[in-house]
mmCIF file of C-alpha atoms in Angstrom:
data_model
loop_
_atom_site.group_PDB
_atom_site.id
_atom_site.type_symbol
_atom_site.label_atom_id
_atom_site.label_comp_id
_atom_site.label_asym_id
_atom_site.label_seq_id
_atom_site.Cartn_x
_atom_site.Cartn_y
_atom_site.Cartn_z
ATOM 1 C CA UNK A 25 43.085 -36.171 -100.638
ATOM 2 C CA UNK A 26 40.395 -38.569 -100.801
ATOM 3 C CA UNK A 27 42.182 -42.779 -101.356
ATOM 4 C CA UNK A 28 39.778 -45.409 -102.228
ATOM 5 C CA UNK A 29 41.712 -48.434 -101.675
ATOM 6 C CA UNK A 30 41.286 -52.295 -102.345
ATOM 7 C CA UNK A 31 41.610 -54.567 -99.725
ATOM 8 C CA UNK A 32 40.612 -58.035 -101.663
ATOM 9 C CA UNK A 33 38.839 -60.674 -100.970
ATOM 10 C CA UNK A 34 39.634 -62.361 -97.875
ATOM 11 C CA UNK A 35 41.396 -61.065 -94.386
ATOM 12 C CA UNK A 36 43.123 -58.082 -93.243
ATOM 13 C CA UNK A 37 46.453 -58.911 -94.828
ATOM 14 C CA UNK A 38 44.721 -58.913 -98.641
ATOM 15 C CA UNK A 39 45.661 -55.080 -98.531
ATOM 16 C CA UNK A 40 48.595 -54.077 -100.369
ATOM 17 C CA UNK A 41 51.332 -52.166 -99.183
ATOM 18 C CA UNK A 42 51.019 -48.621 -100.613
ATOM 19 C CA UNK A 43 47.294 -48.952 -99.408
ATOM 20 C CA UNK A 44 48.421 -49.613 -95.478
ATOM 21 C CA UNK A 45 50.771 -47.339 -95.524
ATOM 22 C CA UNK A 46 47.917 -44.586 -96.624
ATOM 23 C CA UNK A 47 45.650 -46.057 -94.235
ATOM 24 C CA UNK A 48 47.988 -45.563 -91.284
ATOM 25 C CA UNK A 49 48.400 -42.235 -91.953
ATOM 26 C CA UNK A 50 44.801 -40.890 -93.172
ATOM 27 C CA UNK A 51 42.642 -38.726 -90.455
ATOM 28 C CA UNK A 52 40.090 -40.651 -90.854
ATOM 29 C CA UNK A 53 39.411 -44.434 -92.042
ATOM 30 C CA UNK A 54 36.174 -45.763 -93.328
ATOM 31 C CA UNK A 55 35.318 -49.307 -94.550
ATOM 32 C CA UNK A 56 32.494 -49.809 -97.052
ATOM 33 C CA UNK A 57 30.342 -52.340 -95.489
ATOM 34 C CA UNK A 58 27.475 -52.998 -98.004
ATOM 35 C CA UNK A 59 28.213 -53.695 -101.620
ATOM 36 C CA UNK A 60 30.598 -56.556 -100.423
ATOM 37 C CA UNK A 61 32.458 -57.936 -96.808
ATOM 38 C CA UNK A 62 35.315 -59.426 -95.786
ATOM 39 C CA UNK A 63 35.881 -62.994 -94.171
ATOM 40 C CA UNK A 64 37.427 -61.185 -91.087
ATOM 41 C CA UNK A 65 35.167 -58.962 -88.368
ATOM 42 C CA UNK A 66 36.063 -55.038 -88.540
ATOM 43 C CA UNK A 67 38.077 -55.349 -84.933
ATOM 44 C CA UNK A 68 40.619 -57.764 -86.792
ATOM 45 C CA UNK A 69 41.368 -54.751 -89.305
ATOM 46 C CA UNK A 70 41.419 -52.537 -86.448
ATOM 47 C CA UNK A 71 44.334 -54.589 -84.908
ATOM 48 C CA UNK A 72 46.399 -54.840 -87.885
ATOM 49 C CA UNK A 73 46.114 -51.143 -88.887
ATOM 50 C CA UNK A 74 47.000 -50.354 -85.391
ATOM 51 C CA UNK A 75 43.897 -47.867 -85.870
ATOM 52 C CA UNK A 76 39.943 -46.791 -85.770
ATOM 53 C CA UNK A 77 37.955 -47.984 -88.942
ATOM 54 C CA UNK A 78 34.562 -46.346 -88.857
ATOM 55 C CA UNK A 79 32.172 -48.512 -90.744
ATOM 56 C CA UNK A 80 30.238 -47.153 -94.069
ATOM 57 C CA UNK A 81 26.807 -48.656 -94.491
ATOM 58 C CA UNK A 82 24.695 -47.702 -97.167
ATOM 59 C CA UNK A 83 23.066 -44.362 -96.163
ATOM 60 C CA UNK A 84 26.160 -42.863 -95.109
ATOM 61 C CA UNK A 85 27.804 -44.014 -98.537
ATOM 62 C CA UNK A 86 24.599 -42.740 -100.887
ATOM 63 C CA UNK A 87 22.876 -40.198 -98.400
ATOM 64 C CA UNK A 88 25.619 -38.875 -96.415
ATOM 65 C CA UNK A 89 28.452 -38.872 -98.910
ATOM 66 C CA UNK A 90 29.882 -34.701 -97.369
ATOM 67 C CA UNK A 91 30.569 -36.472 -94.257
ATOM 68 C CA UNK A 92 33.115 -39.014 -95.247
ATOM 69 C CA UNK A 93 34.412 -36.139 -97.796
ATOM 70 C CA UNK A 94 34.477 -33.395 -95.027
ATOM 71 C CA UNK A 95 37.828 -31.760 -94.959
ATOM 72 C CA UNK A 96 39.376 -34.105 -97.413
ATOM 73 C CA UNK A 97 41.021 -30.709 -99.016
ATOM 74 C CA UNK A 98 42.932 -30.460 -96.591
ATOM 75 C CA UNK A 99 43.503 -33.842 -94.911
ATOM 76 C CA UNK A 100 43.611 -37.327 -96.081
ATOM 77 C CA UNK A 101 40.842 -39.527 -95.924
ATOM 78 C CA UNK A 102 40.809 -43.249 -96.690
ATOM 79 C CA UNK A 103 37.773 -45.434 -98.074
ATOM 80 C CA UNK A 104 37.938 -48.927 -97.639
ATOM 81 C CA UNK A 105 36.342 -51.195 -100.549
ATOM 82 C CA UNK A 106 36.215 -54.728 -100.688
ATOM 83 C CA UNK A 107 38.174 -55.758 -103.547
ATOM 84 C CA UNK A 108 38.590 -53.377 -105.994
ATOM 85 C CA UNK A 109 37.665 -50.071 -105.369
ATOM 86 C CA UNK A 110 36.016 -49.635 -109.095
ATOM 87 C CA UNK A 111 33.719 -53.164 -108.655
ATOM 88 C CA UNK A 112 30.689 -50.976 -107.993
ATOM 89 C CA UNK A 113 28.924 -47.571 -109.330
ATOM 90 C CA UNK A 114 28.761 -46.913 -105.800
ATOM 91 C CA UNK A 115 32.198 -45.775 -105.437
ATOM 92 C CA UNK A 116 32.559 -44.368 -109.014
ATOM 93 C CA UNK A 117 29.848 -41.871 -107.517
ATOM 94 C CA UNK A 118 31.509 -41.238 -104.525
ATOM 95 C CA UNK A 119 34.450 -40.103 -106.954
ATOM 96 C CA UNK A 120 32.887 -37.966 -109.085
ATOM 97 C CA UNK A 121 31.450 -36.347 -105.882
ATOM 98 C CA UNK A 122 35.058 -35.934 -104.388
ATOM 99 C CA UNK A 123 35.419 -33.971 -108.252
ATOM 100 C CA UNK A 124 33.222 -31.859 -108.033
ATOM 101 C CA UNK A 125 34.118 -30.199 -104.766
ATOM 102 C CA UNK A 126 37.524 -30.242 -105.982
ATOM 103 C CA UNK A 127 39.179 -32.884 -104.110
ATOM 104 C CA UNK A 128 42.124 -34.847 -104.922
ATOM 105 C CA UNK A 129 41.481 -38.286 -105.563
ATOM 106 C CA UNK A 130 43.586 -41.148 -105.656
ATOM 107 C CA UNK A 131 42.830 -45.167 -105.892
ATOM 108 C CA UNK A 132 45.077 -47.960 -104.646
ATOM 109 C CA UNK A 133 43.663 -51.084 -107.311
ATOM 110 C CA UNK A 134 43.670 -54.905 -105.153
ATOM 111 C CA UNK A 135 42.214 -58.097 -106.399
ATOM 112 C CA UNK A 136 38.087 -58.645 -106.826
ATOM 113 C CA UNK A 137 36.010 -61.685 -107.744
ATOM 114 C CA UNK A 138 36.346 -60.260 -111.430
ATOM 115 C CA UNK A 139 39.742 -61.306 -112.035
ATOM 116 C CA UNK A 140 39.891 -63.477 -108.906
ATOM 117 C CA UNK A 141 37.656 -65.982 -110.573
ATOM 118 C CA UNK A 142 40.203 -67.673 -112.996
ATOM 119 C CA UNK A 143 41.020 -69.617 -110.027
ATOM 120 C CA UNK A 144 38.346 -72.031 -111.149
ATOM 121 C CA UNK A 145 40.606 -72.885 -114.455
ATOM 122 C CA UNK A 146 38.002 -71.047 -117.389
ATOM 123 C CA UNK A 147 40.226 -68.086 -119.551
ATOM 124 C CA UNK A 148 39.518 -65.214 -118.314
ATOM 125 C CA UNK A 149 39.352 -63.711 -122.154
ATOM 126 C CA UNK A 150 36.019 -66.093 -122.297
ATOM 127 C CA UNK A 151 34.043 -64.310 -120.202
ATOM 128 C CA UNK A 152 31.044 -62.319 -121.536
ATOM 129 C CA UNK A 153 29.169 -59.703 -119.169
ATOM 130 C CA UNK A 154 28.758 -59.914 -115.421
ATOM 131 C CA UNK A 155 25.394 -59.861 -114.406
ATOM 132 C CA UNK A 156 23.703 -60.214 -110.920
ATOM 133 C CA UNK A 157 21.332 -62.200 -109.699
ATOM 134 C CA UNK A 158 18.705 -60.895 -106.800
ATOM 135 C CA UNK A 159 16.603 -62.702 -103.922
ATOM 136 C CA UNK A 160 13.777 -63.642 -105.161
ATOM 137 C CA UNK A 161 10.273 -62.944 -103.471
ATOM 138 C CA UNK A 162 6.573 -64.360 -104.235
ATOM 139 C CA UNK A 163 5.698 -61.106 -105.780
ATOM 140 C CA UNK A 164 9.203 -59.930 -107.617
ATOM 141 C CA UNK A 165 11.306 -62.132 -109.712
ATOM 142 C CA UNK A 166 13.276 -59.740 -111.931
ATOM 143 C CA UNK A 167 14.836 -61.811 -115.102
ATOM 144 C CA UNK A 168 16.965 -59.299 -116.328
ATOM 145 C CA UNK A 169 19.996 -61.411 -115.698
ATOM 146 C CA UNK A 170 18.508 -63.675 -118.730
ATOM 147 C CA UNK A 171 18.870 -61.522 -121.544
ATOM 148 C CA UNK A 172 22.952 -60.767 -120.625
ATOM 149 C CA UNK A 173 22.959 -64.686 -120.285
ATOM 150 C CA UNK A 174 21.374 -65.268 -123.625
ATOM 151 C CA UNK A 175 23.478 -62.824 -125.415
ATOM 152 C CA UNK A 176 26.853 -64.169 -123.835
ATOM 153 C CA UNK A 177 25.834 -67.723 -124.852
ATOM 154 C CA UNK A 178 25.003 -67.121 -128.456
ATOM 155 C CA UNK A 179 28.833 -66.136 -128.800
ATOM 156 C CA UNK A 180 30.178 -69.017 -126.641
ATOM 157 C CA UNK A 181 31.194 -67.190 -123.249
ATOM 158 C CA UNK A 182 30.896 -67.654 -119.856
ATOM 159 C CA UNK A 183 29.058 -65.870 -117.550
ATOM 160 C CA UNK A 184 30.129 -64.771 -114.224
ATOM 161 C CA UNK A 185 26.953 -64.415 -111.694
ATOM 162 C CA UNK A 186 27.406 -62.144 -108.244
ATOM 163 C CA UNK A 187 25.066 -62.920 -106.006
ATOM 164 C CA UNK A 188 22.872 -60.516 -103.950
ATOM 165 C CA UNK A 189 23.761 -59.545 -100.547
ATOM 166 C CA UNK A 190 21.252 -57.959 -97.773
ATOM 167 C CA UNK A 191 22.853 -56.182 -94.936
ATOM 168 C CA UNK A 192 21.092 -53.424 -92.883
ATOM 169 C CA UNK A 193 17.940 -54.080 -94.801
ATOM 170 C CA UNK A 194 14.802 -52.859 -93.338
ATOM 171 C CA UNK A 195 11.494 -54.747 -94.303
ATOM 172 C CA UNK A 196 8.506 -52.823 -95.603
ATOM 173 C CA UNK A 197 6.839 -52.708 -93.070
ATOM 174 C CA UNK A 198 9.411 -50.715 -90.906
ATOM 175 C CA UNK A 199 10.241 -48.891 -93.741
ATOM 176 C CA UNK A 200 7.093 -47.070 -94.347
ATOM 177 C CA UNK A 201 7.037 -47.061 -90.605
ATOM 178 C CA UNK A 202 10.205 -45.091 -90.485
ATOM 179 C CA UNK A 203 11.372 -47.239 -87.601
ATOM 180 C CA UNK A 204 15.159 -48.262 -87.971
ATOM 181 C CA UNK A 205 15.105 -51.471 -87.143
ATOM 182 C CA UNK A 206 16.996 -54.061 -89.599
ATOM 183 C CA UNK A 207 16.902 -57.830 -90.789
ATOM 184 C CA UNK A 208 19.491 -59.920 -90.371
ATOM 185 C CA UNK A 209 22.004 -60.060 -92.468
ATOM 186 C CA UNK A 210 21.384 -62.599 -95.880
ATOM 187 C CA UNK A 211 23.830 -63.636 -98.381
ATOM 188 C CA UNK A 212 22.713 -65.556 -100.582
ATOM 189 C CA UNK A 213 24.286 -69.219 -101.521
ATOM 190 C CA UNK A 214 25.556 -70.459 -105.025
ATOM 191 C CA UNK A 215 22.391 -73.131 -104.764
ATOM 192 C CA UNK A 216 20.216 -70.299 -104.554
ATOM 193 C CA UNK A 217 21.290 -69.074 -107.575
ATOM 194 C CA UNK A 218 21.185 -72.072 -109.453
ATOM 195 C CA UNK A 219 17.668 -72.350 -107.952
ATOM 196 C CA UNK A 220 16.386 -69.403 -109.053
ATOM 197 C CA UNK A 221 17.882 -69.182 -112.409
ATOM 198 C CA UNK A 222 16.408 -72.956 -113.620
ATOM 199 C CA UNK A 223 12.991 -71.017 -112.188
ATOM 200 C CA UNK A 224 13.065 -68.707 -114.751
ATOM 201 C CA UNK A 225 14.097 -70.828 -117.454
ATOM 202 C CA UNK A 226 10.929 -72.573 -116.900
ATOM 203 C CA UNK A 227 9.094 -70.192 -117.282
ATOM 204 C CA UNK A 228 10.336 -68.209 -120.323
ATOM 205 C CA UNK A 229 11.126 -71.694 -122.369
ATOM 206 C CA UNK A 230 13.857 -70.545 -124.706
ATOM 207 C CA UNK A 231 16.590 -73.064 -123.938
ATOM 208 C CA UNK A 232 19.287 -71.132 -123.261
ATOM 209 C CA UNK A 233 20.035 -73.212 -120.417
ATOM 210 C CA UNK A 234 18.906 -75.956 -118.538
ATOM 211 C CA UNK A 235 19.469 -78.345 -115.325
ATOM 212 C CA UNK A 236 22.091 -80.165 -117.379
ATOM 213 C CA UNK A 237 24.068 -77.099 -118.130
ATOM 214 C CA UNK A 238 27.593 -76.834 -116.750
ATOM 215 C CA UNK A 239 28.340 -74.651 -113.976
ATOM 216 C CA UNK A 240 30.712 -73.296 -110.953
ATOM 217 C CA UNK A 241 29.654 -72.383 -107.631
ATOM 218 C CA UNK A 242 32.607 -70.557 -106.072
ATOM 219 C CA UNK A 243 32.640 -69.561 -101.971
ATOM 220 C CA UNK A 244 35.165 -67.266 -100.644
ATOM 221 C CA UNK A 245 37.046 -67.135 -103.152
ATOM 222 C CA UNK A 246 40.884 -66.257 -102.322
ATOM 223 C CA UNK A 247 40.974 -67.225 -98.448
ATOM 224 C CA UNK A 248 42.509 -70.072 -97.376
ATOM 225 C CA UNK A 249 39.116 -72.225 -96.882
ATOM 226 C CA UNK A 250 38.035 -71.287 -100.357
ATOM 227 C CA UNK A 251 35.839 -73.816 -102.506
ATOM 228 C CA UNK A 252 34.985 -75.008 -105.769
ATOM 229 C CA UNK A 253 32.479 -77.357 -107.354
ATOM 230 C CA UNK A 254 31.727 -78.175 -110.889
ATOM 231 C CA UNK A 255 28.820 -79.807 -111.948
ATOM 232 C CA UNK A 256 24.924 -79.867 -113.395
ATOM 233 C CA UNK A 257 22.649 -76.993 -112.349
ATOM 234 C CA UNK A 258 20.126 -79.177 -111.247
ATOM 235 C CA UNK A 259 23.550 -80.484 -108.938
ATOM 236 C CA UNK A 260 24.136 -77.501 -107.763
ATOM 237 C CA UNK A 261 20.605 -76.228 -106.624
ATOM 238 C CA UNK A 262 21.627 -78.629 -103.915
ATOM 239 C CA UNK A 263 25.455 -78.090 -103.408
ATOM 240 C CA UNK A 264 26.455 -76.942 -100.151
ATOM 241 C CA UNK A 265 29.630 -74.446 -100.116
ATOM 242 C CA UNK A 266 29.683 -73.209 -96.653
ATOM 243 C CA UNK A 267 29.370 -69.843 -95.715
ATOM 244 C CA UNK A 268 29.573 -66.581 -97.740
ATOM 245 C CA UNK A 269 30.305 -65.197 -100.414
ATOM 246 C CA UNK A 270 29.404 -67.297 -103.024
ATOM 247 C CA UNK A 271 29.292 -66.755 -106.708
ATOM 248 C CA UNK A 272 28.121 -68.758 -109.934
ATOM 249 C CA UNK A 273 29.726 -69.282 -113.317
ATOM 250 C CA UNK A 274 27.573 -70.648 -116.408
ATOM 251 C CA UNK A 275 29.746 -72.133 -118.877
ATOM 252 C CA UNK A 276 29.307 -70.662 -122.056
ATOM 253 C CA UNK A 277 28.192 -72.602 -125.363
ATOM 254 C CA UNK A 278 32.366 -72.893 -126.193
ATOM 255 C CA UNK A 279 35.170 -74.295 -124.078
ATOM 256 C CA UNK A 280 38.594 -75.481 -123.850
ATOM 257 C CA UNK A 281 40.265 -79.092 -123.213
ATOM 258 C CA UNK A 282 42.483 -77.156 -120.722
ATOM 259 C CA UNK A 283 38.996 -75.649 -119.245
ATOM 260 C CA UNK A 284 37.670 -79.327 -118.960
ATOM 261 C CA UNK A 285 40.878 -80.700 -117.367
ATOM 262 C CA UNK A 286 40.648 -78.474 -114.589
ATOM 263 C CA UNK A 287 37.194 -78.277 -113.990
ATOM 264 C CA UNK A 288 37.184 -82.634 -113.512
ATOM 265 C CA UNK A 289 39.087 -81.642 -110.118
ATOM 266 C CA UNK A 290 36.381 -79.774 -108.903
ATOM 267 C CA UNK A 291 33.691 -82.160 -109.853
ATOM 268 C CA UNK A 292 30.824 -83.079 -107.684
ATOM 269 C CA UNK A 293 30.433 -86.503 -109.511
ATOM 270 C CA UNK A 294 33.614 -87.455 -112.089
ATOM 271 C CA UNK A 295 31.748 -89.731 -114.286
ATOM 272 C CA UNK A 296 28.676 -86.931 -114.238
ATOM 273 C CA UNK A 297 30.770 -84.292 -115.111
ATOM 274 C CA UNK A 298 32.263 -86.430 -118.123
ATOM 275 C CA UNK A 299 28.973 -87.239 -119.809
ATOM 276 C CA UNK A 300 28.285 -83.732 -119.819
ATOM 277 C CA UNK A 301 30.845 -82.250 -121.024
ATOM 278 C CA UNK A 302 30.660 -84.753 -124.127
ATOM 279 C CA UNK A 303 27.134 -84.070 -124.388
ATOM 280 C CA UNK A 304 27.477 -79.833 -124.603
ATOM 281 C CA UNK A 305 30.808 -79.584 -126.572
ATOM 282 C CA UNK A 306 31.591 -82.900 -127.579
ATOM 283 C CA UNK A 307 35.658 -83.722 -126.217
#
């Protein structure tokens, strides 16, 4: 039996109780280590499983994929996925896989940033599509995201933005080098973000949003240290929120009164936040 299982968003007690139990008895244990990461190191999980976790980077996951599914016909073998096991194609892959060679699959659901992110006080029910949003470089600045944006504007919804992560990421250099040797780990910040997606508006000029537009930067999201700020775009190109992860939400053209009142708690600047929101939707 192959188990994906959820472990949420924060530390190694986030994991639910059917999924340890599985994960104490599985032959093997692997933890998915590149499409998100946890706030605790992989030695913490270690101690609270009481057992080896071998880690999962990308080529193992997408190149290497009979490995981790070796002998799960007759043996159970446990996949570790940040959150939920179904917040990437990644893993939906890795199932279909597991079908086709005729293993059993079972998934043990936790909490991800996708439902997680009500915490900042906007209805869940107004969100439109999640879209990501990539590093930048002088040479590539994909806008894809904008479209999604402009659509889920038009008809009033918010937009939740997940921010790009680079771990064991070889430059291209060593890539068409073929040496393995990696960059340093990047994840990048909610300011970023904000950044880069007042860049493009710039440049395309349609006015779907702008540095006055309301928005949430979100970091780590769930843990105990977890924080929230409201404010301008333009305020939040400069917002500091700590370390990773961070995500953005762009409020959409419609809100609530009960959306307002708790957003003011997480304003960067009260009397800012209350021109604003008088300005865009006019209570």
């Amino acid at each position: 039996m192959l188990y994906l299982v959820g472990l949420g968003l924060a530390d190694e007690t986030d994991i639910t109780v059917k999924g340890l139990e599985i994960v104490k008895r599985a032959s093997r244990v692997y933890l998915e280590a590149y499409t998100s990461i946890l706030l605790v190191e992989k030695e913490k999980l270690e101690a609270f499983y009481g057992r080896p976790v071998i880690v999962a980077d990308r080529e193992l996951v997408e190149s290497d994929s009979d490995a981790i599914l070796q002998g799960a016909q007759n043996e159970d073998v446990a996949f570790l996925v940040v959150g939920d096991p179904f917040g990437a194609t990644t893993h939906t892959d890795l199932v279909l896989r597991a079908r086709g060679l005729k293993i059993e699959v079972q998934v043990v659901q936790n909490a991800s940033i996708l439902n997680a992110i009500g915490a900042i006080g906007l209805q869940l029910y107004n969100f439109g599509q999640t879209v990501s949003m990539v590093f930048f470089t002088e040479n590539w600045k994909p806008a894809s995201f904008y479209d999604r944006v402009k659509e889920n504007r038009r008809i009033g919804l918010h937009t939740l933005m997940l921010l790009d992560i680079k771990v064991k990421e070889q430059s291209m250099e060593n890539l068409a080098r073929g040496r393995k040797i990696f960059e340093p780990p990047r994840y990048m910040t909610a300011a970023q973000c904000a950044q880069q997606m007042l860049e493009i508006e710039a440049e395309k000029k349609e006015g779907i949003y702008g540095p006055s537009t309301l928005a949430v930067g979100v970091a780590r999201v769930g843990s105990r240290d977890q924080r929230i700020l409201c404010g301008s775009l333009e305020e939040l190109s400069v917002a500091e929120l700590g370390p990773p992860l961070h995500s953005l939400v762009l409020l959409g053209s419609r809100a609530h009164e009960m959306e307002r009142d708790f957003l003011k708690s997480y304003a960067i600047n009260e009397a800012s936040f209350r021109k604003l929101w008088m300005d865009q939707y006019g209570s």
